[in-house]
Coordinates of C-alpha atoms in Angstrom, one line a residue:
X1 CA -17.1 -35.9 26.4
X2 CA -18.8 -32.3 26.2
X3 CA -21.8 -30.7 27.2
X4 CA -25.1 -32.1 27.3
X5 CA -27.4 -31.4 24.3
X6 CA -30.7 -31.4 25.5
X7 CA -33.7 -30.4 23.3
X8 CA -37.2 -30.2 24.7
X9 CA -40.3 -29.4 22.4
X10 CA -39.5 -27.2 20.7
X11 CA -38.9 -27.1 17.1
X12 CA -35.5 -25.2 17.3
X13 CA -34.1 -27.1 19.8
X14 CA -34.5 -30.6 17.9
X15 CA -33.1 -28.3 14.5
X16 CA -29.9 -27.7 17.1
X17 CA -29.3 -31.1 18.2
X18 CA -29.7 -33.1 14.4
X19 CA -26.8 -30.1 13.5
X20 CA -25.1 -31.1 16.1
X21 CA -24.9 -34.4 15.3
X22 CA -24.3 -33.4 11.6
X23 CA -21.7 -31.2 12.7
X24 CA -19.6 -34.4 14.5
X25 CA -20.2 -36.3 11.6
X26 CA -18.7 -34.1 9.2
X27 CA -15.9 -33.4 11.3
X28 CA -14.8 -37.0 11.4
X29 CA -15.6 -38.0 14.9
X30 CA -17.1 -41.0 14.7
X31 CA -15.3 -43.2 11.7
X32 CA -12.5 -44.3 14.1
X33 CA -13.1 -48.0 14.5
X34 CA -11.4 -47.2 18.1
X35 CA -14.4 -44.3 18.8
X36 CA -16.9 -46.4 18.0
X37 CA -15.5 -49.4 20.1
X38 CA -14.8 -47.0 23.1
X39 CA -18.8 -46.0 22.5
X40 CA -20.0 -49.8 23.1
X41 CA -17.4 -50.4 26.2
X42 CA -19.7 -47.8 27.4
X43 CA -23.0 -48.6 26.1
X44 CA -22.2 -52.2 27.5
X45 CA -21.2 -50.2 30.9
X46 CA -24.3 -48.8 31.3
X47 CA -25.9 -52.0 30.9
X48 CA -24.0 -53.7 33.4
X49 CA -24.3 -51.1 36.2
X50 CA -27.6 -49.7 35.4
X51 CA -29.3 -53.4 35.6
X52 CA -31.8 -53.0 38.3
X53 CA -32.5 -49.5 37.2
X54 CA -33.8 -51.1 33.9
X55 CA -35.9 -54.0 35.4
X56 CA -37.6 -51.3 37.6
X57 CA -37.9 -48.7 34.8
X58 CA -39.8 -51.6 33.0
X59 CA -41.7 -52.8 35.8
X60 CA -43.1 -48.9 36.2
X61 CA -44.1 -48.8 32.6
X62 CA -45.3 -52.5 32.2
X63 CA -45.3 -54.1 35.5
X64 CA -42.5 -56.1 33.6
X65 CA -41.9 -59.5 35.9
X66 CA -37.8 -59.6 36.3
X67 CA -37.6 -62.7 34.1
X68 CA -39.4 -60.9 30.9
X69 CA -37.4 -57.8 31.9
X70 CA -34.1 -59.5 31.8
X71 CA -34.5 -62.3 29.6
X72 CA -36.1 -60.0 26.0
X73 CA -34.3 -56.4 27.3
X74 CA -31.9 -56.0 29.6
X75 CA -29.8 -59.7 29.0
X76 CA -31.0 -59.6 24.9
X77 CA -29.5 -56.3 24.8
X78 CA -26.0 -57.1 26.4
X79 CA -25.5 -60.5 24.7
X80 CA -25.9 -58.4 21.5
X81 CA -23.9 -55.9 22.0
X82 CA -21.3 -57.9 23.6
X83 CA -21.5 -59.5 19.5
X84 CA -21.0 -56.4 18.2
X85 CA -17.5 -55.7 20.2
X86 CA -16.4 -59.1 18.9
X87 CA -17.0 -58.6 15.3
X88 CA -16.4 -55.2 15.0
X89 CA -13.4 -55.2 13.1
X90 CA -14.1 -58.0 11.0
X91 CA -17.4 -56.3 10.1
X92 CA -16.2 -52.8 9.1
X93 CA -13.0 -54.5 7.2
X94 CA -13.7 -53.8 3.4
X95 CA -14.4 -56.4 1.5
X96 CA -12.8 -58.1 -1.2
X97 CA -15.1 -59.7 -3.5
X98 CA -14.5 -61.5 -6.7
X99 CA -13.6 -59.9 -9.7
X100 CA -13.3 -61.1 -13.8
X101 CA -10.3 -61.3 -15.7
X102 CA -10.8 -57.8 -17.4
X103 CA -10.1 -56.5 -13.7
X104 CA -7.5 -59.8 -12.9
X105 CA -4.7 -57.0 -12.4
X106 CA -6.9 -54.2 -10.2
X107 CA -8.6 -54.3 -7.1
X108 CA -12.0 -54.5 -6.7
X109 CA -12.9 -53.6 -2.9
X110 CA -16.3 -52.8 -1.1
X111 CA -16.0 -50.0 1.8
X112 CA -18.6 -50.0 4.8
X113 CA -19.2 -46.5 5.4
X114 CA -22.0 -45.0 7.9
X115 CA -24.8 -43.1 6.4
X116 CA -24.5 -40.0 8.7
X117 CA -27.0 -38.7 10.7
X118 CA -29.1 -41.2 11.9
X119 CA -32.2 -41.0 13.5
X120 CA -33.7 -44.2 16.1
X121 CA -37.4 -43.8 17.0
X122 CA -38.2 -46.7 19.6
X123 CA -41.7 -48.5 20.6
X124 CA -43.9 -48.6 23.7
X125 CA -43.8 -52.3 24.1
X126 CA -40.2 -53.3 24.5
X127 CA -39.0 -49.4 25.4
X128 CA -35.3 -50.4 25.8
X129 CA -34.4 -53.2 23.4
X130 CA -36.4 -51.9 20.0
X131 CA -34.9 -48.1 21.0
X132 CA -30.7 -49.4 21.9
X133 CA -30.1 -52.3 20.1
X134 CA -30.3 -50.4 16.4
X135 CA -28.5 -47.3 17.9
X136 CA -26.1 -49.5 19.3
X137 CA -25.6 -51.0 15.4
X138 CA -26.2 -47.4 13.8
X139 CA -22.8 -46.7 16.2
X140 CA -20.8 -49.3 15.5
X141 CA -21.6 -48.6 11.6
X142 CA -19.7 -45.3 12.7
X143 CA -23.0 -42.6 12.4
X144 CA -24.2 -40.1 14.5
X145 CA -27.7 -40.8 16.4
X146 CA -30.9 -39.1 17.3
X147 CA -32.8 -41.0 19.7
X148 CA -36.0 -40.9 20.5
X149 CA -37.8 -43.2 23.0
X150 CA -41.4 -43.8 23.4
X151 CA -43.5 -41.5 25.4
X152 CA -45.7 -43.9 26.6
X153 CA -43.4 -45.8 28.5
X154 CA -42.6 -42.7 30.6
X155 CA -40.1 -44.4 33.4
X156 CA -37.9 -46.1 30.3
X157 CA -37.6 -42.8 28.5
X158 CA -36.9 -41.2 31.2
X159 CA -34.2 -43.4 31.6
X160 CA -32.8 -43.4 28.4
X161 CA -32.8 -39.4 28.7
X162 CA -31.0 -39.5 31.6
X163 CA -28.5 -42.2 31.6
X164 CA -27.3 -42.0 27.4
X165 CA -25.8 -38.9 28.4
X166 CA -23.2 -39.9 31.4
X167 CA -21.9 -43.0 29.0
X168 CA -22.1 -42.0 25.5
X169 CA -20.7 -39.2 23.8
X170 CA -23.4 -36.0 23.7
X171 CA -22.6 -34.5 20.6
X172 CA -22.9 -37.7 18.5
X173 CA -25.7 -39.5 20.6
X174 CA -28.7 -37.4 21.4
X175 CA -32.0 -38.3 22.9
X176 CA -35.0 -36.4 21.6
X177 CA -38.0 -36.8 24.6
X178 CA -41.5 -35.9 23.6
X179 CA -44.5 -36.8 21.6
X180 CA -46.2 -36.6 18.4
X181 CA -45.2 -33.2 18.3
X182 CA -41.4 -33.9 18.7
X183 CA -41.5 -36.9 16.3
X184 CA -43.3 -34.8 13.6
X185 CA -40.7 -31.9 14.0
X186 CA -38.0 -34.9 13.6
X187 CA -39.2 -36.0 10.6
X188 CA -39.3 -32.5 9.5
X189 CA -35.5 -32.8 9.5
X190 CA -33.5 -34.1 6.9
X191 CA -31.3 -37.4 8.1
X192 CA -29.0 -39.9 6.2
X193 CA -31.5 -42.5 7.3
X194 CA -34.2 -43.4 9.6
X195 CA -35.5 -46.8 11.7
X196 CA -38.5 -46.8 12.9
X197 CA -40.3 -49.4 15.0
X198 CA -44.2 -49.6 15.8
X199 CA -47.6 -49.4 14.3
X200 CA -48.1 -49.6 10.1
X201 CA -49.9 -46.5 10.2
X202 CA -47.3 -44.3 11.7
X203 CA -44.9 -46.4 9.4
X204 CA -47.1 -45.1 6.7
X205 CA -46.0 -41.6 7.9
X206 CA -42.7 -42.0 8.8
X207 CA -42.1 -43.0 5.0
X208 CA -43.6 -40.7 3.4
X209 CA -41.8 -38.3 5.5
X210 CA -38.5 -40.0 4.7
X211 CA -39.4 -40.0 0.7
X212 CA -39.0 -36.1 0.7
X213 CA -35.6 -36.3 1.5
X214 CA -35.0 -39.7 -0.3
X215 CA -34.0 -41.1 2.6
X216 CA -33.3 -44.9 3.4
X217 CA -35.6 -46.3 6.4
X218 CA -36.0 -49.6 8.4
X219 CA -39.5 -50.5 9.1
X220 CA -40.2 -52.6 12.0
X221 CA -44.1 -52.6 11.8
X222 CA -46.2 -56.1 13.0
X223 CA -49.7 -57.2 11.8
X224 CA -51.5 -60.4 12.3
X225 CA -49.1 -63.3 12.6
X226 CA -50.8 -66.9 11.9
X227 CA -50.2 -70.0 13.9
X228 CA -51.2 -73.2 11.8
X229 CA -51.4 -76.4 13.7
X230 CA -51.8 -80.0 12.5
X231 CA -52.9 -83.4 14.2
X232 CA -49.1 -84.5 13.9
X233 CA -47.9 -82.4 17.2
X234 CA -48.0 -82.9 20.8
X235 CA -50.6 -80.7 21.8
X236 CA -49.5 -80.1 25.6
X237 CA -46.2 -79.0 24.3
X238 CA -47.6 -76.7 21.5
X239 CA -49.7 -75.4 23.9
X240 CA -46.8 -74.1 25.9
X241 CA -44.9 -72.8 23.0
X242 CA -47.6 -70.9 21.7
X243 CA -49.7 -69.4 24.6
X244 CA -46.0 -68.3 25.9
X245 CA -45.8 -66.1 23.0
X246 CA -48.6 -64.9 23.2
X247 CA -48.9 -64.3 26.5
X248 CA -45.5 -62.6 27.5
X249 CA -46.0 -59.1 27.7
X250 CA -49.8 -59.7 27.7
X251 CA -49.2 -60.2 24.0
X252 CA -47.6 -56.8 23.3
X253 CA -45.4 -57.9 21.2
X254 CA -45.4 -57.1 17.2
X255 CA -44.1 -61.3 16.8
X256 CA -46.7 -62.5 18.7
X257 CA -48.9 -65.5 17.8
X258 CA -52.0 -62.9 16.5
X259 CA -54.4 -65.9 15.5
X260 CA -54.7 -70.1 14.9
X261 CA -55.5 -71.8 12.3
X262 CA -56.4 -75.7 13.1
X263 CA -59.0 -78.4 12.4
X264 CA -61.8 -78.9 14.7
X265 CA -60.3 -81.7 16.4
X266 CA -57.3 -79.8 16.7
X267 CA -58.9 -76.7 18.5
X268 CA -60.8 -78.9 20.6
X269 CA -57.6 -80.3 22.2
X270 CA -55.6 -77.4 21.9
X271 CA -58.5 -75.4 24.2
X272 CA -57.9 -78.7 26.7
X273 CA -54.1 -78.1 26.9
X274 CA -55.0 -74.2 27.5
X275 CA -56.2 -74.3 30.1
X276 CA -54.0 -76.7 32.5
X277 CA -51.2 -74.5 30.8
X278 CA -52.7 -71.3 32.0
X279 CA -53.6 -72.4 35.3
X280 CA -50.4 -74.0 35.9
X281 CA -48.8 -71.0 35.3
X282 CA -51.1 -68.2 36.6
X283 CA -53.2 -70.2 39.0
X284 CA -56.9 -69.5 39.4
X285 CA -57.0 -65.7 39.8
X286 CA -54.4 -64.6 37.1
X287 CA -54.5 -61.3 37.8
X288 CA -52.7 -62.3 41.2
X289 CA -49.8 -63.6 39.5
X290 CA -46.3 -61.7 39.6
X291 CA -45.8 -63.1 36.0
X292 CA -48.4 -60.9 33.8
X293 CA -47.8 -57.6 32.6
X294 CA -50.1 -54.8 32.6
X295 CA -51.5 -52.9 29.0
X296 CA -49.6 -50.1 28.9
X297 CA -52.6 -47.4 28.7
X298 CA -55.9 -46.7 29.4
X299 CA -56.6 -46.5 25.7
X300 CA -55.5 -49.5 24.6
X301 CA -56.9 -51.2 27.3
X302 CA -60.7 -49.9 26.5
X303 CA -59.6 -51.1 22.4
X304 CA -58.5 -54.3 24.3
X305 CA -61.4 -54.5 26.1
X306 CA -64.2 -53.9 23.4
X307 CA -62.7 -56.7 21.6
X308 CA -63.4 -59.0 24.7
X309 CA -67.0 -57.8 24.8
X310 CA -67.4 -57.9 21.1
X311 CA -66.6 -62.2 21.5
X312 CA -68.4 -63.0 24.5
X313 CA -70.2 -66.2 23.0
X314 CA -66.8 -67.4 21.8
X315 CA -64.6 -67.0 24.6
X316 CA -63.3 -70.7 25.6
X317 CA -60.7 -69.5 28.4
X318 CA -60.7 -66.3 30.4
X319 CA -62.1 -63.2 29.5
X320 CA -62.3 -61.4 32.9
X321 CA -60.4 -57.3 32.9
X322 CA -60.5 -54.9 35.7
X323 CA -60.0 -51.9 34.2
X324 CA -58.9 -49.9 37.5
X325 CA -55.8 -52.2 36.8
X326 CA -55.4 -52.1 33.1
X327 CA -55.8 -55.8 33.5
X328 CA -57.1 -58.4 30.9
X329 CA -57.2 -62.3 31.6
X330 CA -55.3 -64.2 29.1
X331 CA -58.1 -65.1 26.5
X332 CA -58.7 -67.6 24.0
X333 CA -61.6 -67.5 21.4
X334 CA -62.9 -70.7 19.7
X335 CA -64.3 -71.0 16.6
X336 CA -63.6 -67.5 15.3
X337 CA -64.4 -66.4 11.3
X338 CA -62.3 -64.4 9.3
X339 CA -65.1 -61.7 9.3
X340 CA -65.2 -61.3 13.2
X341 CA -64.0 -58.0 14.7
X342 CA -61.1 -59.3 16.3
X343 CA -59.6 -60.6 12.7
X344 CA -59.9 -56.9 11.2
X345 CA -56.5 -55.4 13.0
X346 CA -53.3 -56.6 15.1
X347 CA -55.1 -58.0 18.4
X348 CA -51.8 -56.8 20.3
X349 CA -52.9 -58.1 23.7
X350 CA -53.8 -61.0 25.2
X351 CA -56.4 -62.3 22.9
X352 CA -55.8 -65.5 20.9
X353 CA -58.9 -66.5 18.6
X354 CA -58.8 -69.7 17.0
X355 CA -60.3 -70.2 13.6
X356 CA -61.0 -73.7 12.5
X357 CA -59.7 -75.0 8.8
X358 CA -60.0 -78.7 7.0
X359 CA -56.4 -78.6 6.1
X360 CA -52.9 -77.3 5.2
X361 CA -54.2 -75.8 1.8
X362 CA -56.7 -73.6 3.1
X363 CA -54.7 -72.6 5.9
X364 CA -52.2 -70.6 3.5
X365 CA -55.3 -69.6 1.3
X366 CA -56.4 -67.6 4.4
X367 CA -53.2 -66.6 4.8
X368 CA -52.1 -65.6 1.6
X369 CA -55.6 -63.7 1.4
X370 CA -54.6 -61.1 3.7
X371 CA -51.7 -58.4 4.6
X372 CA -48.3 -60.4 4.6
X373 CA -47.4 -61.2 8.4
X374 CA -44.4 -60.2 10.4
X375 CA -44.1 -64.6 11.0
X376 CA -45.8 -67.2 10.5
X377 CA -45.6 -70.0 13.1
X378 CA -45.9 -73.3 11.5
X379 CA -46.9 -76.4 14.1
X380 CA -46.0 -79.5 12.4
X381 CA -43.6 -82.9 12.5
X382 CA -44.8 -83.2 8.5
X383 CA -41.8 -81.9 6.5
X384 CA -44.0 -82.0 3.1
X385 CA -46.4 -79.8 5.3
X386 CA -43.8 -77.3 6.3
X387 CA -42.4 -77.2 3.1
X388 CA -45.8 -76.3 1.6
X389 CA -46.1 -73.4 4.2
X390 CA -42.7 -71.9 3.4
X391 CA -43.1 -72.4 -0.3
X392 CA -46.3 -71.1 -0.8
X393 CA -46.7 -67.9 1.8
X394 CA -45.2 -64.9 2.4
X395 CA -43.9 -63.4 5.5
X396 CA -41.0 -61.7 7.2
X397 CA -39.6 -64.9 8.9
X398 CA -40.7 -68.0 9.7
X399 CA -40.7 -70.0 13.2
X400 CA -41.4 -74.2 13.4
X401 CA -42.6 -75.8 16.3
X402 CA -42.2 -72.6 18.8
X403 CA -42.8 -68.7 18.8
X404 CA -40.6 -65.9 19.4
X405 CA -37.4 -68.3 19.9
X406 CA -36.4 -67.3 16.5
X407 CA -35.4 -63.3 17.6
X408 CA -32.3 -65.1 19.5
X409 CA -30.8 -66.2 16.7
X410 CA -28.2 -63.4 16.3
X411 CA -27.6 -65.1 12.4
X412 CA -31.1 -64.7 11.5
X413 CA -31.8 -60.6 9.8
X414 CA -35.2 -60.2 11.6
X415 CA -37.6 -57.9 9.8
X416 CA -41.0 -57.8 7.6
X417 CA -42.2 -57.5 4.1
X418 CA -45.0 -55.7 2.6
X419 CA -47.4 -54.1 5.2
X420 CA -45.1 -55.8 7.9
X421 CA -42.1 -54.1 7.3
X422 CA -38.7 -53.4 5.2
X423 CA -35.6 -53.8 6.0
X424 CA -34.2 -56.3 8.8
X425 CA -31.2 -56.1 11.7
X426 CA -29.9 -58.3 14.4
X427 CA -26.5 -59.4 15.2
X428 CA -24.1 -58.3 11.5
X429 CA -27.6 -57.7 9.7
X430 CA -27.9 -54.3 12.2
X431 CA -24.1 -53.3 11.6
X432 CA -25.3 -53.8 7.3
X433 CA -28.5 -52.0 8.2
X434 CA -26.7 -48.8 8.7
X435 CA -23.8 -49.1 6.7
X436 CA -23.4 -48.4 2.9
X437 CA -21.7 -50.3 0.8
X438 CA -19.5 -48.3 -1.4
X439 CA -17.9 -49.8 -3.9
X440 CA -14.9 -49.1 -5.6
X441 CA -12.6 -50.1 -8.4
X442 CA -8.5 -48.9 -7.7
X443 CA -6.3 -49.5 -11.1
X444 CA -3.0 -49.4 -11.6
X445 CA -1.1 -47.8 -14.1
X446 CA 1.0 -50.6 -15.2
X447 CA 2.2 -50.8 -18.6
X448 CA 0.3 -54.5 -19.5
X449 CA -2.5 -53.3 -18.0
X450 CA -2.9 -50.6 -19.9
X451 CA -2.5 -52.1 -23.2
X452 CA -5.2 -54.5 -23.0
X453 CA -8.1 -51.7 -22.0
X454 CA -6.4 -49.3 -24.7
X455 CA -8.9 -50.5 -27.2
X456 CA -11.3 -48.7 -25.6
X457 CA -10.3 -45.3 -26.8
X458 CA -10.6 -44.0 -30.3
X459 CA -10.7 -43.9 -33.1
X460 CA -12.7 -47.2 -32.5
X461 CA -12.4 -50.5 -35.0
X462 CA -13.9 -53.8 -35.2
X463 CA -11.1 -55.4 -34.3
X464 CA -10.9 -53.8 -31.4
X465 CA -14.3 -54.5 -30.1
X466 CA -13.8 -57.7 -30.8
X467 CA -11.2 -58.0 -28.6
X468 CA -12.4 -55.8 -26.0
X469 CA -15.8 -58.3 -26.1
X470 CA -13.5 -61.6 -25.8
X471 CA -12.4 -60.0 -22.8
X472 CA -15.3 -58.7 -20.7
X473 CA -17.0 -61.8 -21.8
X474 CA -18.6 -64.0 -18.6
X475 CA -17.2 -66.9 -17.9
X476 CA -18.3 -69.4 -15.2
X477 CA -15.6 -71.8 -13.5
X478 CA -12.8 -71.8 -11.2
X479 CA -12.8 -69.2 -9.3
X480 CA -9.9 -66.5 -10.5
X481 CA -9.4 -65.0 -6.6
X482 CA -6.3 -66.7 -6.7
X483 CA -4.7 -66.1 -10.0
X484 CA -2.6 -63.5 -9.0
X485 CA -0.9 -65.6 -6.3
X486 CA -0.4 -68.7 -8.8
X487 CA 1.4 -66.4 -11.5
X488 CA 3.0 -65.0 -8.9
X489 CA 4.1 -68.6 -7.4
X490 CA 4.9 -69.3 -11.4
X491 CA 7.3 -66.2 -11.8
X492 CA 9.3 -67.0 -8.5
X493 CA 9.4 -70.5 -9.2
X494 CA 10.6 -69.6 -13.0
X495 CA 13.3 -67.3 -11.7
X496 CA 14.5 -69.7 -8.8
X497 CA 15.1 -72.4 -11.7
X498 CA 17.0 -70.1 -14.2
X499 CA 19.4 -68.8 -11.3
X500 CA 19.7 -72.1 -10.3
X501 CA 20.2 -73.2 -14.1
X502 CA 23.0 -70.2 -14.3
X503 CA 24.6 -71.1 -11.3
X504 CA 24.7 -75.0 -12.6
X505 CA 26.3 -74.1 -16.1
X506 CA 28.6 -70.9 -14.1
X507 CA 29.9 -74.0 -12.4
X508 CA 30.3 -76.5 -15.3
X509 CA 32.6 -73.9 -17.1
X510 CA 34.9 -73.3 -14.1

């Protein structure tokens, strides 16, 4: 390892540290499968030894309860790396994919190589996993990384500042600490691509930033993700799906359940379920419990707050704060319009509002009549009901019959569309996310080979094109992957019979 690269605000300092990341890149350092490999050992080190460090960093910032803390960071973020070190090699393998006949005789191969210089720019909310698990991927793809950790969570970034460092090595893996002013002097820079998770404004800026330099981003942005709920479920165990989405975190969490949709009766029962639910889990003074976390600032607590006030005659469960604490009860709003302030903008916080619909029709017209969501949570045993929901909307993923369970699925990309997002990682899907696919063509210059592209050349002729058409024509049906291997097989087995054939008659004459 070398020195320590660390930048602080200003602008010529973050200018050193993206050259010197540039400056390992070009030199080679990190396109070793075994560099990148001894990089996670470590990464994964740090993890393992620095566990409690990480619970308390997040309890500081979020008064994170252990079980959130371990459960969506610290164990997410080792169970996925721990992936990564298994598949490694199998993922940065080129690949071999099918090819025509006109290329029967060549080979066709696809190389993962790493962008470059890649820059990371985590979120408040979830200050370790949305900040390591891309850089871990954006490493394992084989780039160089600038990091750059949320200054709100103050205790987390100061962790990732000073623990990346002792593991990882400092001239390919910076962190960048700071605010606006830092991230704005970052995007000032030119990198080989950048991922950025938070709020679709700040997306907004990040890519136009990015378009200057034409360069590639992931989005990770959020928005209002619906919950539609028919008379088909069990309502006590809906219940406990959904207001555990919402409510880990105190619902600071871009996939969380942002509004329901339902029938009357529905939201009738649903309210019922609430609150045993809620006081089961928090008992009667929920700001008591060990198990909620804290907004993260005074400012989003006040935007928090106003939203309360602005509902009063519609609250149905809760709607106690203390700000002194940065506390809100967990909330839930009946009989909510489209129109009311808290269905203008991402609630992000404890605040669930339900608004009543007749049926599954106008549930996705109100969908489909706004921004496109990160998910959409579908609550139904009807399979002509879900398929109407995932055939007719638009959203990053989907989720049936729970919330947020869907992020553990290491096979499913994870990732918005339109106003929610572009791009997607998790488990492979991060390795693709940084990694470009360059393709490549290698020919021969055997004589057969030869012969059949030489119509290409001039002087040209109908004939020619003719035959050069015939060729390159497509053709659908078995695949041709193993042709070479059967004419191969053919040859041996041709020359195995004549030898044997010359041997038989050798014999005959003697």
């Amino acid at each position: 390892m070398t020195g320590i690269t660390k930048p602080n605000s200003k602008s010529s300092n973050i200018v050193e540290a993206v050259q010197t990341a540039r400056d390992a890149f070009n030199r080679g350092v990190t396109r070793p499968i075994e560099w990148r490999r001894k990089q996670l050992n470590s990464l994964l080190r740090m993890y393992e030894e620095n566990r409690n460090a990480m619970i308390e960093a997040l309890h500081k910032d979020l008064r994170r309860s252990k079980m959130e803390a371990v459960l969506l960071e610290v164990d997410y973020l080792i169970n996925d790396l721990k992936n990564t070190i298994h598949y490694l090699d199998e993922w940065s393998a080129p690949e071999k994919p099918p090819k025509g006949i006109v290329n029967i005789l060549d080979k066709v191969v696809i190389y993962n190589d790493p962008y470059g210089v890649v820059l990371v720019v985590g979120a408040w909310n979830y200050p370790l996993q949305l900040l390591l698990l891309p850089m871990s991927g954006a490493i394992a793809a084989g780039n160089t990384v600038i990091v750059k950790p949320s200054e709100l969570s103050v205790a987390c970034a100061q962790f990732v500042a000073e623990t990346i460092p002792k593991y990882l090595d400092n001239e390919a893996v910076i962190v960048v600490e700071g605010g606006p002013q830092e991230t704005t002097e970052l995007l000032k820079q030119k990198f080989d691509y950048i991922f950025f998770t938070g709020g679709t404004n700040i997306g907004k800026i990040v890519y136009e930033a990015a378009t200057k330099n034409l360069t590639p981003v992931t989005l990770e942005l959020g928005g209002k993700s619906p919950v539609y709920i028919d008379n088909t479920v069990d309502i006590f165990v809906t219940a406990k799906r959904i207001l555990w989405g919402k409510f880990i975190n105190v619902g600071q969490t871009c996939i969380a359940p942002d509004y329901v949709l339902c029938t009357k009766e529905v939201q009738d029962k649903f309210i019922e379920a609430a609150k045993k639910v809620l006081k089961e889990w928090y008992g009667d003074e929920p700001q008591k419990s060990p198990d909620l976390c804290r907004i993260i600032n005074s400012r989003h607590f006040s935007r928090l707050q106003a939203l309360v006030d602005a509902s009063r005659d519609k609250i149905a469960i809760g709607g106690t704060y203390d700000a002194n604490d940065r506390f809100i009860e967990p909330t839930v709003l009946s009989n909510v319009t489209g129109t009311d302030k808290i269905m203008q903008d991402e609630i992000f916080g404890p605040i669930l509002p339900i608004v009543t619909i007749e049926n599954a029709y106008e549930a996705i017209k109100f969908i489909n009549e706004r921004e496109k969501p990160l998910v959409l949570y579908v609550f139904s045993t009807n399979d002509k009901v879900v398929s109407s929901l995932v055939d007719n909307t638009s959203s990053g993923g989907m989720c049936v019959n729970d919330t947020v369970m869907h992020m553990g699925v290491e096979t499913l990309p994870f990732g918005g569309v339109g106003s929610s997002g572009i791009g997607a990682y998790h488990g492979k899907a991060t390795f693709d996310t940084f990694t470009h696919k360059k393709s490549c063509l290698i020919k021969n210059f055997a004589a057969i080979g030869e012969k059949l592209a030489s119509g290409r050349y001039p002087p040209y002729s109908e004939s020619n094109l003719n035959f050069l058409s015939t060729l390159m024509r497509k053709r659908f049906g078995p695949s041709l992957k193993f042709v070479p291997y059967v004419l191969a097989f053919a040859l041996g087995a041709g020359l195995s019979y004549g030898i044997f054939t010359w041997q038989k008659m050798t014999s005959e004459d003697l």
